[in-house]
């Protein structure tokens, strides 16, 4: 709104405005345009923090030459154990979870990342895995995705609108699965990170839902996220 914009403009003029651009690696086809705006405009007008996963060559280019690079370190064994002990309700649950990490090196490596550790713990708790059933990266990502899609469906339903086929978690999961396959099949198997409309439309056609699903419904889903 206008008062907020006036406040931001005043802070910018006084050299007190700090802008945080989170997830630069998710800019897709806007990556080059955004990098140019950062180097030619934002660098000269505001204090700027950019977060991103590692990207080959992009963040080390001339557009980011004025930035100081800081890498968020992975959790060490002691830190990870502390997080686990704070999250899980009993020593038995902690031991069971840590045993699964020991038996699954890929899952163990993934949980060095603080965010992914918390995602894994949330999946572990919500899916009833405290009885020691096997957990792996695929299951963690799958259950986490299901949870997010069901929350999206409930959010739409709570707004008082009818939940169409396109908003249902099962339909969205099928479309995302098809979209992931199409994206990873591009560029001779090297894959792409940018889901442009033609790719989305192809994925929708490929998944063959029981009812029609249009690009308009996909855009409605995007708007509601």
mmCIF file of N, CA and C in Angstrom, residues 195-202 215 218-219 222:
data_model
loop_
_atom_site.group_PDB
_atom_site.id
_atom_site.type_symbol
_atom_site.label_atom_id
_atom_site.label_comp_id
_atom_site.label_asym_id
_atom_site.label_seq_id
_atom_site.Cartn_x
_atom_site.Cartn_y
_atom_site.Cartn_z
ATOM 1 N N UNK A 195 10.254 -24.032 -15.813
ATOM 2 C CA UNK A 195 9.030 -24.674 -16.288
ATOM 3 C C UNK A 195 8.177 -23.653 -17.041
ATOM 4 N N UNK A 196 8.472 -23.476 -18.319
ATOM 5 C CA UNK A 196 7.694 -22.534 -19.116
ATOM 6 C C UNK A 196 6.375 -23.164 -19.537
ATOM 7 N N UNK A 197 5.472 -22.309 -20.038
ATOM 8 C CA UNK A 197 4.118 -22.759 -20.334
ATOM 9 C C UNK A 197 4.049 -23.944 -21.305
ATOM 10 N N UNK A 198 4.801 -23.952 -22.412
ATOM 11 C CA UNK A 198 4.716 -25.114 -23.315
ATOM 12 C C UNK A 198 5.061 -26.428 -22.617
ATOM 13 N N UNK A 199 6.019 -26.379 -21.699
ATOM 14 C CA UNK A 199 6.398 -27.589 -20.973
ATOM 15 C C UNK A 199 5.276 -28.025 -20.034
ATOM 16 N N UNK A 200 4.656 -27.053 -19.362
ATOM 17 C CA UNK A 200 3.539 -27.364 -18.464
ATOM 18 C C UNK A 200 2.380 -27.957 -19.252
ATOM 19 N N UNK A 201 2.069 -27.365 -20.396
ATOM 20 C CA UNK A 201 0.964 -27.866 -21.220
ATOM 21 C C UNK A 201 1.233 -29.291 -21.693
ATOM 22 N N UNK A 202 2.480 -29.579 -22.058
ATOM 23 C CA UNK A 202 2.832 -30.932 -22.485
ATOM 24 C C UNK A 202 2.686 -31.915 -21.333
ATOM 25 N N UNK A 215 -4.639 -25.062 -18.708
ATOM 26 C CA UNK A 215 -3.541 -24.222 -18.246
ATOM 27 C C UNK A 215 -4.064 -23.118 -17.332
ATOM 28 N N UNK A 218 -3.994 -24.484 -13.935
ATOM 29 C CA UNK A 218 -2.612 -24.495 -13.442
ATOM 30 C C UNK A 218 -2.222 -23.109 -12.931
ATOM 31 N N UNK A 219 -2.589 -22.079 -13.673
ATOM 32 C CA UNK A 219 -2.267 -20.716 -13.254
ATOM 33 C C UNK A 219 -3.009 -20.343 -11.975
ATOM 34 N N UNK A 222 -0.960 -21.767 -9.256
ATOM 35 C CA UNK A 222 0.221 -20.923 -9.035
ATOM 36 C C UNK A 222 -0.139 -19.680 -8.230
#
